[in-house]
Amino acid sequence: MPRQKVYGKRSRAIYDLNGANISSPDQPCEKPTTKTTTVKQIDVPVRANEARKREKKSERPALGERQNNEVVLPLEVLRYAEADATPKRIPRAKRNNRVVLDSDEENETFTPRRSPRRKQALQHTEVKVCDSRSPKKAVKERLVDDRGTQQCGQRNPPAREHVAEKEKQAQDEQTQQKSANSFDQHCSPLLDLTIHPIGCFESWSTQLSSHFSINKIAEASFGEVYRLSLLEAIPDICRSDESVFKIIPLRAPSSTLPTDKRKRKAALTKQEMMSKPEDVANEVKLLQRMSAIPGFTNFRDMRVLQGRPPEAFSTAFKAWNAEQKTKKKDLSHFPDPSKKASYSEDQLWAVIEMQDAGNDLELMVESGECTSIWTVWDIFWQVVLSLAKGEEGAEFEHRDLHLGNICVRSSPPTTTTKDPLDPARKLGFSAQETTIIDYTISRCLMTSPSNPSIAYTDLSTDPALFEGDSTDEYQYDIYRYMRGVLYGDNAFAEIHHYSPKDLAATGRTWEQYHPQTNLVWLHLVLYKLLEQLEWPSAMKAPSKKTRKVEWRAWKRANDLEHVLLKVQELLDPGAICTNEIWSAGDLVLLALCEGWLDAQDVIGHAEGDESALVSQLEGLELR
């Protein structure tokens, strides 16, 4: 509340009425006596002599002497004391900004009218300070000295600035508490999924940096992926035990945004590329749900952090950008975290920790590691098997399965690599293991079918997702194909002309289970892999008589190539939903029927029961 107005200058001196009435031991006061004064006309010389006699009656104190009961007075009072020491005639109108009363003109010596308290205080200020410095500076230092050496028995009231500071501190604490409550409430969908409260980004990063190096390895639509690598090898920890972090900037509570219209608009524009806490919570639930299914990422932890990105992450960001520039690729679409304008001091982050599943498939393709028919075969069918088990166990649809969302890690060749010449082997010719990641817009059944709870993202509210230019990137066509097969079982359906009313008339929504969307993304994966393939059929056949082993390997490679070309026809966007293949599970059953895969490959990958697959095979009809 505003401070009450005080008219006039209030003295900060401590006034003790009892102490003021007691004279100094060195100079006892005379007892007041009643004296009758007769007014008579006195000449000017006589009046001056009388004044000098009165001055001699009181002893002058020694230079620099201070009385025991002397109190500290503000500079204003000291100036009045100096004015009394040199009396002079002052004009009637105003003297020292004070109006002069008529009765004051009767006295030759001018004495300003003061309150009794101030008048008594002035009795103790006749001592002048001797100092070679300026008078004002000397007086100020004396005041400072006296404040720290007041006499015993006098109370030292709290200074106004200290009171104001405490009040401001209390208000700041209340504001911080209110702001913290706003952040907690805003992030409650995420905080309900973790045991960690909102933490400090800087402190968390400092703890990591003491044991791990931090490197940025990828970007998603709404987040960045960083890998932690041990600075020193630990015997019981291998690379598969290391973690990757997906760091997602979150939108701020509306109550914490600036109130100024221009600044608020700028803040809202900046937050358009950030995620809502409830959307990230949906992804975390999917991660927790799919962790138990082979071929999906192993979720470890999630926490909410606050603050600007620390130096370790800023350095990793710049290194990744420099590498992208060297490869002549697009730089990060996220702002530079080292610039203060990029993020505010109270920026919120969702940090999702997962097991390190290796490098993404897109990076492998760019580095030329996917040219072998054995590698292409293993990667493609492992992805198909993972999707099929996700469909069977959780009615899963990925809906964004580009190469960047498939991770590949090399496993020890002694345990996974199989002889390509062994006719009993149908899978595992290379040392590659795949993992499906990033379920930002995925859909799955969270609970049992009898009590369904669906995690999904309504993509009908994000038309921009289906408006990308496919001139340079075929992936943008896949989003449109996915929408076509969902609403009309036709990848080339002109759904973009549909109004919301027309879409509702189809009776289909993004919440429903439509596994044919997985086939569209499998088409993209196979298409990209075959682009890199060194075709076995283009190689000259070795001599069957003189080089039997090489000829058998060439023959097996050509057989696998022929199968992949047939699958490519089945997954052509125009053929999807027209050939009795409606899901990844159907494609796996076809592979078992045709002998492309062995039941042991499927069972071993899914750790399931073969009888369930056999029963589905019996009812499958293929055109």
PDB file of C-alpha atoms in Angstrom, residues 304-516:
ATOM      1  CA  VAL A 304      10.510 -31.151 -16.810  1.00  0.00           C
ATOM      2  CA  LEU A 305      13.274 -28.536 -16.694  1.00  0.00           C
ATOM      3  CA  GLN A 306      13.270 -24.753 -16.687  1.00  0.00           C
ATOM      4  CA  GLY A 307      15.729 -22.128 -17.862  1.00  0.00           C
ATOM      5  CA  ARG A 308      17.850 -21.294 -20.867  1.00  0.00           C
ATOM      6  CA  PRO A 309      19.845 -24.145 -22.491  1.00  0.00           C
ATOM      7  CA  PRO A 310      23.227 -24.490 -20.731  1.00  0.00           C
ATOM      8  CA  GLU A 311      26.579 -24.129 -22.462  1.00  0.00           C
ATOM      9  CA  ALA A 312      27.042 -27.874 -23.067  1.00  0.00           C
ATOM     10  CA  PHE A 313      23.864 -28.062 -25.148  1.00  0.00           C
ATOM     11  CA  SER A 314      24.599 -24.793 -26.950  1.00  0.00           C
ATOM     12  CA  THR A 315      28.015 -26.118 -27.956  1.00  0.00           C
ATOM     13  CA  ALA A 316      26.500 -29.374 -29.216  1.00  0.00           C
ATOM     14  CA  PHE A 317      23.913 -27.395 -31.184  1.00  0.00           C
ATOM     15  CA  LYS A 318      26.593 -25.325 -32.936  1.00  0.00           C
ATOM     16  CA  ALA A 319      28.693 -28.405 -33.716  1.00  0.00           C
ATOM     17  CA  TRP A 320      25.682 -30.106 -35.323  1.00  0.00           C
ATOM     18  CA  ASN A 321      24.944 -27.014 -37.409  1.00  0.00           C
ATOM     19  CA  ALA A 322      28.565 -26.853 -38.557  1.00  0.00           C
ATOM     20  CA  GLU A 323      28.417 -30.500 -39.631  1.00  0.00           C
ATOM     21  CA  GLN A 324      25.177 -29.878 -41.522  1.00  0.00           C
ATOM     22  CA  LYS A 325      26.794 -26.954 -43.309  1.00  0.00           C
ATOM     23  CA  THR A 326      29.752 -29.125 -44.293  1.00  0.00           C
ATOM     24  CA  LYS A 327      27.353 -31.681 -45.782  1.00  0.00           C
ATOM     25  CA  LYS A 328      25.514 -28.860 -47.579  1.00  0.00           C
ATOM     26  CA  LYS A 329      22.309 -29.734 -45.769  1.00  0.00           C
ATOM     27  CA  ASP A 330      19.702 -27.561 -44.116  1.00  0.00           C
ATOM     28  CA  LEU A 331      20.675 -26.048 -40.792  1.00  0.00           C
ATOM     29  CA  SER A 332      18.588 -26.446 -37.666  1.00  0.00           C
ATOM     30  CA  HIS A 333      15.102 -24.968 -37.759  1.00  0.00           C
ATOM     31  CA  PHE A 334      15.383 -24.351 -34.010  1.00  0.00           C
ATOM     32  CA  PRO A 335      16.766 -21.012 -32.729  1.00  0.00           C
ATOM     33  CA  ASP A 336      20.348 -20.771 -31.496  1.00  0.00           C
ATOM     34  CA  PRO A 337      20.162 -21.610 -27.761  1.00  0.00           C
ATOM     35  CA  SER A 338      23.234 -19.505 -26.990  1.00  0.00           C
ATOM     36  CA  LYS A 339      21.336 -16.304 -27.819  1.00  0.00           C
ATOM     37  CA  LYS A 340      19.290 -14.800 -25.015  1.00  0.00           C
ATOM     38  CA  ALA A 341      16.568 -13.756 -27.444  1.00  0.00           C
ATOM     39  CA  SER A 342      15.917 -17.395 -28.389  1.00  0.00           C
ATOM     40  CA  TYR A 343      14.526 -18.520 -25.042  1.00  0.00           C
ATOM     41  CA  SER A 344      13.442 -16.769 -21.860  1.00  0.00           C
ATOM     42  CA  GLU A 345      14.863 -17.415 -18.400  1.00  0.00           C
ATOM     43  CA  ASP A 346      11.744 -19.366 -17.401  1.00  0.00           C
ATOM     44  CA  GLN A 347      11.504 -21.458 -20.593  1.00  0.00           C
ATOM     45  CA  LEU A 348      10.035 -24.907 -19.912  1.00  0.00           C
ATOM     46  CA  TRP A 349      11.426 -28.130 -21.395  1.00  0.00           C
ATOM     47  CA  ALA A 350      10.307 -31.742 -21.512  1.00  0.00           C
ATOM     48  CA  VAL A 351      13.309 -34.091 -21.460  1.00  0.00           C
ATOM     49  CA  ILE A 352      12.619 -37.694 -22.475  1.00  0.00           C
ATOM     50  CA  GLU A 353      15.352 -40.226 -21.753  1.00  0.00           C
ATOM     51  CA  MET A 354      15.558 -43.377 -23.872  1.00  0.00           C
ATOM     52  CA  GLN A 355      18.043 -46.140 -24.461  1.00  0.00           C
ATOM     53  CA  ASP A 356      20.569 -45.350 -27.167  1.00  0.00           C
ATOM     54  CA  ALA A 357      19.331 -47.301 -30.200  1.00  0.00           C
ATOM     55  CA  GLY A 358      22.127 -46.238 -32.547  1.00  0.00           C
ATOM     56  CA  ASN A 359      22.097 -43.911 -35.535  1.00  0.00           C
ATOM     57  CA  ASP A 360      19.012 -43.129 -37.552  1.00  0.00           C
ATOM     58  CA  LEU A 361      18.499 -44.866 -40.883  1.00  0.00           C
ATOM     59  CA  GLU A 362      18.609 -41.594 -42.778  1.00  0.00           C
ATOM     60  CA  LEU A 363      22.203 -41.055 -41.663  1.00  0.00           C
ATOM     61  CA  MET A 364      23.139 -44.586 -42.731  1.00  0.00           C
ATOM     62  CA  VAL A 365      21.632 -44.032 -46.169  1.00  0.00           C
ATOM     63  CA  GLU A 366      23.529 -40.764 -46.588  1.00  0.00           C
ATOM     64  CA  SER A 367      26.811 -42.390 -45.569  1.00  0.00           C
ATOM     65  CA  GLY A 368      26.349 -45.234 -48.080  1.00  0.00           C
ATOM     66  CA  GLU A 369      25.940 -48.020 -45.533  1.00  0.00           C
ATOM     67  CA  CYS A 370      22.753 -49.453 -47.076  1.00  0.00           C
ATOM     68  CA  THR A 371      23.944 -50.719 -50.435  1.00  0.00           C
ATOM     69  CA  SER A 372      24.108 -54.426 -49.617  1.00  0.00           C
ATOM     70  CA  ILE A 373      21.079 -56.625 -50.297  1.00  0.00           C
ATOM     71  CA  TRP A 374      21.680 -58.382 -46.959  1.00  0.00           C
ATOM     72  CA  THR A 375      21.498 -55.122 -45.001  1.00  0.00           C
ATOM     73  CA  VAL A 376      18.463 -53.812 -46.897  1.00  0.00           C
ATOM     74  CA  TRP A 377      16.610 -57.104 -46.404  1.00  0.00           C
ATOM     75  CA  ASP A 378      17.232 -57.267 -42.667  1.00  0.00           C
ATOM     76  CA  ILE A 379      16.365 -53.625 -41.998  1.00  0.00           C
ATOM     77  CA  PHE A 380      13.118 -53.698 -43.959  1.00  0.00           C
ATOM     78  CA  TRP A 381      11.729 -56.922 -42.501  1.00  0.00           C
ATOM     79  CA  GLN A 382      12.717 -56.042 -38.953  1.00  0.00           C
ATOM     80  CA  VAL A 383      10.706 -52.809 -39.278  1.00  0.00           C
ATOM     81  CA  VAL A 384       7.756 -54.771 -40.701  1.00  0.00           C
ATOM     82  CA  LEU A 385       7.881 -57.267 -37.821  1.00  0.00           C
ATOM     83  CA  SER A 386       8.044 -54.494 -35.217  1.00  0.00           C
ATOM     84  CA  LEU A 387       5.023 -52.737 -36.701  1.00  0.00           C
ATOM     85  CA  ALA A 388       3.114 -56.024 -36.900  1.00  0.00           C
ATOM     86  CA  LYS A 389       3.705 -56.742 -33.214  1.00  0.00           C
ATOM     87  CA  GLY A 390       2.699 -53.164 -32.360  1.00  0.00           C
ATOM     88  CA  GLU A 391      -0.540 -53.639 -34.270  1.00  0.00           C
ATOM     89  CA  GLU A 392      -1.230 -56.943 -32.575  1.00  0.00           C
ATOM     90  CA  GLY A 393      -0.381 -55.791 -29.056  1.00  0.00           C
ATOM     91  CA  ALA A 394      -1.604 -52.185 -28.997  1.00  0.00           C
ATOM     92  CA  GLU A 395      -3.430 -51.365 -32.260  1.00  0.00           C
ATOM     93  CA  PHE A 396      -0.447 -49.180 -33.053  1.00  0.00           C
ATOM     94  CA  GLU A 397      -0.114 -46.762 -35.971  1.00  0.00           C
ATOM     95  CA  HIS A 398       3.055 -44.740 -36.248  1.00  0.00           C
ATOM     96  CA  ARG A 399       1.821 -42.175 -38.798  1.00  0.00           C
ATOM     97  CA  ASP A 400       5.270 -40.575 -39.209  1.00  0.00           C
ATOM     98  CA  LEU A 401       7.682 -43.436 -39.976  1.00  0.00           C
ATOM     99  CA  HIS A 402      10.273 -41.732 -42.159  1.00  0.00           C
ATOM    100  CA  LEU A 403      13.909 -42.860 -42.127  1.00  0.00           C
ATOM    101  CA  GLY A 404      14.787 -40.439 -39.349  1.00  0.00           C
ATOM    102  CA  ASN A 405      12.457 -42.308 -36.988  1.00  0.00           C
ATOM    103  CA  ILE A 406      14.142 -45.670 -37.483  1.00  0.00           C
ATOM    104  CA  CYS A 407      17.368 -46.271 -35.567  1.00  0.00           C
ATOM    105  CA  VAL A 408      19.896 -48.938 -36.523  1.00  0.00           C
ATOM    106  CA  ARG A 409      22.568 -50.369 -34.264  1.00  0.00           C
ATOM    107  CA  SER A 410      25.185 -52.984 -35.024  1.00  0.00           C
ATOM    108  CA  SER A 411      25.101 -56.050 -32.812  1.00  0.00           C
ATOM    109  CA  PRO A 412      27.907 -58.552 -32.228  1.00  0.00           C
ATOM    110  CA  PRO A 413      28.205 -60.523 -35.471  1.00  0.00           C
ATOM    111  CA  THR A 414      28.778 -63.817 -33.652  1.00  0.00           C
ATOM    112  CA  THR A 415      25.239 -63.832 -32.252  1.00  0.00           C
ATOM    113  CA  THR A 416      23.135 -62.361 -35.049  1.00  0.00           C
ATOM    114  CA  THR A 417      24.907 -62.746 -38.383  1.00  0.00           C
ATOM    115  CA  LYS A 418      23.840 -65.812 -40.294  1.00  0.00           C
ATOM    116  CA  ASP A 419      25.342 -67.557 -43.265  1.00  0.00           C
ATOM    117  CA  PRO A 420      23.538 -66.297 -46.384  1.00  0.00           C
ATOM    118  CA  LEU A 421      24.180 -69.652 -48.039  1.00  0.00           C
ATOM    119  CA  ASP A 422      22.230 -71.551 -45.392  1.00  0.00           C
ATOM    120  CA  PRO A 423      18.843 -72.268 -47.023  1.00  0.00           C
ATOM    121  CA  ALA A 424      17.210 -72.526 -43.581  1.00  0.00           C
ATOM    122  CA  ARG A 425      18.043 -68.915 -42.802  1.00  0.00           C
ATOM    123  CA  LYS A 426      15.500 -66.295 -43.873  1.00  0.00           C
ATOM    124  CA  LEU A 427      16.484 -63.310 -41.685  1.00  0.00           C
ATOM    125  CA  GLY A 428      19.500 -61.942 -39.833  1.00  0.00           C
ATOM    126  CA  PHE A 429      22.080 -61.917 -42.615  1.00  0.00           C
ATOM    127  CA  SER A 430      23.695 -58.745 -41.290  1.00  0.00           C
ATOM    128  CA  ALA A 431      24.608 -57.468 -37.836  1.00  0.00           C
ATOM    129  CA  GLN A 432      21.943 -54.747 -37.809  1.00  0.00           C
ATOM    130  CA  GLU A 433      19.159 -54.263 -35.250  1.00  0.00           C
ATOM    131  CA  THR A 434      16.375 -51.737 -35.801  1.00  0.00           C
ATOM    132  CA  THR A 435      14.341 -49.669 -33.338  1.00  0.00           C
ATOM    133  CA  ILE A 436      11.273 -47.557 -34.089  1.00  0.00           C
ATOM    134  CA  ILE A 437      11.292 -44.186 -32.323  1.00  0.00           C
ATOM    135  CA  ASP A 438       9.356 -40.891 -32.040  1.00  0.00           C
ATOM    136  CA  TYR A 439       5.633 -41.381 -31.423  1.00  0.00           C
ATOM    137  CA  THR A 440       4.701 -37.693 -31.501  1.00  0.00           C
ATOM    138  CA  ILE A 441       1.625 -38.179 -33.705  1.00  0.00           C
ATOM    139  CA  SER A 442       1.200 -41.934 -33.273  1.00  0.00           C
ATOM    140  CA  ARG A 443      -1.929 -43.773 -32.195  1.00  0.00           C
ATOM    141  CA  CYS A 444      -2.292 -46.782 -29.907  1.00  0.00           C
ATOM    142  CA  LEU A 445      -4.607 -48.529 -27.478  1.00  0.00           C
ATOM    143  CA  MET A 446      -3.459 -47.769 -23.953  1.00  0.00           C
ATOM    144  CA  THR A 447      -5.614 -50.333 -22.106  1.00  0.00           C
ATOM    145  CA  SER A 448      -7.630 -53.450 -22.851  1.00  0.00           C
ATOM    146  CA  PRO A 449     -10.273 -53.417 -25.629  1.00  0.00           C
ATOM    147  CA  SER A 450     -13.011 -53.882 -23.012  1.00  0.00           C
ATOM    148  CA  ASN A 451     -12.006 -50.602 -21.375  1.00  0.00           C
ATOM    149  CA  PRO A 452     -10.416 -48.647 -24.232  1.00  0.00           C
ATOM    150  CA  SER A 453      -8.268 -45.584 -23.749  1.00  0.00           C
ATOM    151  CA  ILE A 454      -6.806 -44.233 -26.959  1.00  0.00           C
ATOM    152  CA  ALA A 455      -3.675 -42.126 -27.243  1.00  0.00           C
ATOM    153  CA  TYR A 456      -3.661 -40.217 -30.514  1.00  0.00           C
ATOM    154  CA  THR A 457      -3.274 -36.814 -32.156  1.00  0.00           C
ATOM    155  CA  ASP A 458      -6.122 -35.368 -34.187  1.00  0.00           C
ATOM    156  CA  LEU A 459      -4.290 -34.520 -37.404  1.00  0.00           C
ATOM    157  CA  SER A 460      -7.398 -32.958 -38.910  1.00  0.00           C
ATOM    158  CA  THR A 461      -6.564 -29.872 -36.862  1.00  0.00           C
ATOM    159  CA  ASP A 462      -3.124 -29.589 -38.515  1.00  0.00           C
ATOM    160  CA  PRO A 463      -3.730 -29.063 -42.245  1.00  0.00           C
ATOM    161  CA  ALA A 464      -0.181 -27.752 -42.744  1.00  0.00           C
ATOM    162  CA  LEU A 465       1.113 -31.300 -42.261  1.00  0.00           C
ATOM    163  CA  PHE A 466      -0.492 -32.300 -45.557  1.00  0.00           C
ATOM    164  CA  GLU A 467       0.602 -29.253 -47.558  1.00  0.00           C
ATOM    165  CA  GLY A 468       4.360 -29.877 -47.833  1.00  0.00           C
ATOM    166  CA  ASP A 469       6.163 -29.575 -51.167  1.00  0.00           C
ATOM    167  CA  SER A 470       7.300 -32.999 -52.381  1.00  0.00           C
ATOM    168  CA  THR A 471       9.505 -31.619 -55.164  1.00  0.00           C
ATOM    169  CA  ASP A 472      12.641 -32.238 -53.111  1.00  0.00           C
ATOM    170  CA  GLU A 473      11.304 -34.686 -50.527  1.00  0.00           C
ATOM    171  CA  TYR A 474       8.972 -37.577 -51.334  1.00  0.00           C
ATOM    172  CA  GLN A 475       8.033 -37.831 -47.655  1.00  0.00           C
ATOM    173  CA  TYR A 476       5.526 -34.959 -47.980  1.00  0.00           C
ATOM    174  CA  ASP A 477       3.468 -36.973 -50.458  1.00  0.00           C
ATOM    175  CA  ILE A 478       3.289 -39.802 -47.922  1.00  0.00           C
ATOM    176  CA  TYR A 479       1.335 -37.632 -45.468  1.00  0.00           C
ATOM    177  CA  ARG A 480      -1.290 -37.050 -48.150  1.00  0.00           C
ATOM    178  CA  TYR A 481      -1.364 -40.750 -49.071  1.00  0.00           C
ATOM    179  CA  MET A 482      -1.884 -41.602 -45.407  1.00  0.00           C
ATOM    180  CA  ARG A 483      -4.819 -39.229 -45.151  1.00  0.00           C
ATOM    181  CA  GLY A 484      -6.305 -40.699 -48.334  1.00  0.00           C
ATOM    182  CA  VAL A 485      -6.227 -44.318 -47.162  1.00  0.00           C
ATOM    183  CA  LEU A 486      -7.607 -43.334 -43.758  1.00  0.00           C
ATOM    184  CA  TYR A 487     -10.644 -41.468 -45.037  1.00  0.00           C
ATOM    185  CA  GLY A 488     -11.259 -43.249 -48.331  1.00  0.00           C
ATOM    186  CA  ASP A 489      -9.091 -46.403 -48.628  1.00  0.00           C
ATOM    187  CA  ASN A 490      -7.436 -44.663 -51.553  1.00  0.00           C
ATOM    188  CA  ALA A 491      -4.007 -43.051 -51.325  1.00  0.00           C
ATOM    189  CA  PHE A 492      -4.783 -40.685 -54.190  1.00  0.00           C
ATOM    190  CA  ALA A 493      -8.156 -39.481 -52.893  1.00  0.00           C
ATOM    191  CA  GLU A 494      -8.519 -35.703 -53.149  1.00  0.00           C
ATOM    192  CA  ILE A 495      -9.165 -35.290 -49.458  1.00  0.00           C
ATOM    193  CA  HIS A 496      -7.780 -31.761 -49.415  1.00  0.00           C
ATOM    194  CA  HIS A 497     -10.988 -30.612 -51.106  1.00  0.00           C
ATOM    195  CA  TYR A 498     -13.107 -32.073 -48.301  1.00  0.00           C
ATOM    196  CA  SER A 499     -14.725 -29.720 -45.842  1.00  0.00           C
ATOM    197  CA  PRO A 500     -14.921 -30.677 -42.144  1.00  0.00           C
ATOM    198  CA  LYS A 501     -18.513 -31.713 -42.815  1.00  0.00           C
ATOM    199  CA  ASP A 502     -17.420 -33.983 -45.686  1.00  0.00           C
ATOM    200  CA  LEU A 503     -14.742 -35.583 -43.514  1.00  0.00           C
ATOM    201  CA  ALA A 504     -17.283 -36.217 -40.767  1.00  0.00           C
ATOM    202  CA  ALA A 505     -19.591 -37.824 -43.337  1.00  0.00           C
ATOM    203  CA  THR A 506     -17.000 -40.544 -44.003  1.00  0.00           C
ATOM    204  CA  GLY A 507     -17.505 -41.792 -40.452  1.00  0.00           C
ATOM    205  CA  ARG A 508     -13.744 -42.056 -39.942  1.00  0.00           C
ATOM    206  CA  THR A 509     -11.528 -40.184 -37.506  1.00  0.00           C
ATOM    207  CA  TRP A 510      -7.879 -40.145 -36.478  1.00  0.00           C
ATOM    208  CA  GLU A 511      -8.873 -41.681 -33.167  1.00  0.00           C
ATOM    209  CA  GLN A 512     -10.015 -44.886 -34.871  1.00  0.00           C
ATOM    210  CA  TYR A 513      -7.732 -47.770 -35.757  1.00  0.00           C
ATOM    211  CA  HIS A 514      -6.713 -47.758 -39.431  1.00  0.00           C
ATOM    212  CA  PRO A 515      -3.568 -49.932 -39.773  1.00  0.00           C
ATOM    213  CA  GLN A 516      -3.433 -49.373 -43.536  1.00  0.00           C
TER     214      GLN A 516
END
